[in-house]
Short mmCIF file of C-alpha atoms in Angstrom, two decimals:
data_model
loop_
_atom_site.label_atom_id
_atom_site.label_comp_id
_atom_site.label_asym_id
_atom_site.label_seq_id
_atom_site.Cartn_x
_atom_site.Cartn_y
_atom_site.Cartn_z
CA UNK A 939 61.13 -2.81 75.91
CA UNK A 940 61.93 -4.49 72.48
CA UNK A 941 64.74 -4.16 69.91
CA UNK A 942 64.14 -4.76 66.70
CA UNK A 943 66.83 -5.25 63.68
CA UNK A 944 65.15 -4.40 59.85
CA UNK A 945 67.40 -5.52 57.33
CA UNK A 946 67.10 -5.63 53.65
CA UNK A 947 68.65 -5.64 50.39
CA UNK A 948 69.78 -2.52 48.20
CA UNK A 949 69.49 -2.32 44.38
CA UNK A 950 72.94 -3.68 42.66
CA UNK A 951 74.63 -0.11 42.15
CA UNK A 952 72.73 1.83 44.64
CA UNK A 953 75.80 4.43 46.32
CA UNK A 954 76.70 5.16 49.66
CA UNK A 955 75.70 8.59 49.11
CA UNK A 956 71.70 7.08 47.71
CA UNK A 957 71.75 5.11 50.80
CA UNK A 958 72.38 7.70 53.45
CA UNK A 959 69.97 10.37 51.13
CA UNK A 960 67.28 7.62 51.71
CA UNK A 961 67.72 7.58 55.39
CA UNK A 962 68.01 11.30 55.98
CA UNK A 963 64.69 11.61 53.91
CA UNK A 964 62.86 9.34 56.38
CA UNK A 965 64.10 10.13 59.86
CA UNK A 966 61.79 13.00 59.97
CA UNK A 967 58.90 11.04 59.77
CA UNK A 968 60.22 7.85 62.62
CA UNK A 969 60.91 11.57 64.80
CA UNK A 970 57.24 11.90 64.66
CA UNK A 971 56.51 8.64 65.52
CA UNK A 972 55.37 8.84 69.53
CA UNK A 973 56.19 5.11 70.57
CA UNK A 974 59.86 5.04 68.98
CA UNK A 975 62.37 5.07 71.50
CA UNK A 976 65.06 5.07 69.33
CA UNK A 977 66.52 4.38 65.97
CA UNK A 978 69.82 3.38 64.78
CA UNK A 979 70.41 3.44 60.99
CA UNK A 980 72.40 0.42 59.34
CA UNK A 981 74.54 0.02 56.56
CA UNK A 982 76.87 -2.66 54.77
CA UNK A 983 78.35 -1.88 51.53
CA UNK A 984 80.15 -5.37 51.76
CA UNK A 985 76.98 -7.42 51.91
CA UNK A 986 74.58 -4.68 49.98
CA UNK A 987 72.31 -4.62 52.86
CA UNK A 988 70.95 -1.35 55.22
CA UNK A 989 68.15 -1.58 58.00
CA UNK A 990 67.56 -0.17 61.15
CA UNK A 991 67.73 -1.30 65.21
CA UNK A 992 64.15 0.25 66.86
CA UNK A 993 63.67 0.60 70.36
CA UNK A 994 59.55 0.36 71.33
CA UNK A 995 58.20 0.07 74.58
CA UNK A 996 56.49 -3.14 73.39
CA UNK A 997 56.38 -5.28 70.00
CA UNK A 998 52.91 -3.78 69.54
CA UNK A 999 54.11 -0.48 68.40
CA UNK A 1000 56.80 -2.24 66.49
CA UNK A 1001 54.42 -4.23 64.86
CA UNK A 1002 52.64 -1.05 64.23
CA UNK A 1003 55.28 0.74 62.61
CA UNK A 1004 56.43 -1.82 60.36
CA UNK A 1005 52.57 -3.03 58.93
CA UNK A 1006 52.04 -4.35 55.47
CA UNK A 1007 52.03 -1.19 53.35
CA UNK A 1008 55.68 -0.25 55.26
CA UNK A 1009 56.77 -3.44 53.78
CA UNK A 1010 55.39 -2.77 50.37
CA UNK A 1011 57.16 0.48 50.56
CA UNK A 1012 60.71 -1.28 51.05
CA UNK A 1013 60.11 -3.92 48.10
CA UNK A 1014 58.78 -1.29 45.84
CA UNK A 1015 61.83 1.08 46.55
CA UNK A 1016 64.22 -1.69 47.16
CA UNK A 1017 63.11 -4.61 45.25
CA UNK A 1018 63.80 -6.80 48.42
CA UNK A 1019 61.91 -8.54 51.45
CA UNK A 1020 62.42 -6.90 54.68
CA UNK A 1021 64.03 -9.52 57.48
CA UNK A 1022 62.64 -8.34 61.10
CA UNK A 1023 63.99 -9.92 64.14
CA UNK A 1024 62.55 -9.09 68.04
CA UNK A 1025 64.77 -8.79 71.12
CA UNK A 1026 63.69 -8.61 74.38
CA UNK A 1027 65.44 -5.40 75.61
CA UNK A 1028 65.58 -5.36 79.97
CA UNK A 1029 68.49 -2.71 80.16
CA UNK A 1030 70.06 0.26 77.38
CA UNK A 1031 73.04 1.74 78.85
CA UNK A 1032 73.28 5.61 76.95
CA UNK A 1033 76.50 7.08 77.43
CA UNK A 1034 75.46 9.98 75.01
CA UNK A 1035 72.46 10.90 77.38
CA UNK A 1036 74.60 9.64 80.40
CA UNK A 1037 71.68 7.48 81.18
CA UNK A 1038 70.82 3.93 81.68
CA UNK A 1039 67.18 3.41 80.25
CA UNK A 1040 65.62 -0.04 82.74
CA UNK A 1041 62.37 -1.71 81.16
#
């Protein structure tokens, strides 16, 4: 399996309440997406930033997901460059599902 952490920069001004209206208006669509694990929404006010942590079976699908016109999405909304970072992921320990999820 393999994490991966989006991040980007919001608009100066852009609220809390824009923010989390943005990610409620996409999470249907990653629920469609058949190789997405899992998806963990991020936000910092302090540093102006949001994102996401993905879990994919494989960087393929991750790679997949987040292609060229994804990113051109993000800068046109945003105005900023998406950073993307890959983790290895051996071992998820779920409390919620009372699972633990081995690659």
């Amino acid at each position: 399996m393999i994490s991966e952490l989006v991040s980007f920069a919001l608009p100066a001004g852009m609220s809390r309440e824009e923010v989390i209206a943005g990610m409620r208006e996409v999470a249907p669509n990653w629920r469609r997406n058949p190789d997405l694990i899992r998806k963990t929404f991020l936000y910092d006010p302090e540093a102006g930033q949001t994102g996401a942590l993905y879990l994919w079976p494989n960087r393929e699908a991750a790679e997949r997901a987040h292609d060229q016109a994804w990113r051109e999405r993000i800068r046109a909304k945003y105005g900023s460059e998406p950073t993307i970072r890959y983790f290895e992921t051996p071992l998820v320990v779920d409390n919620a599902l009372g699972a633990i999820i081995d690659a």
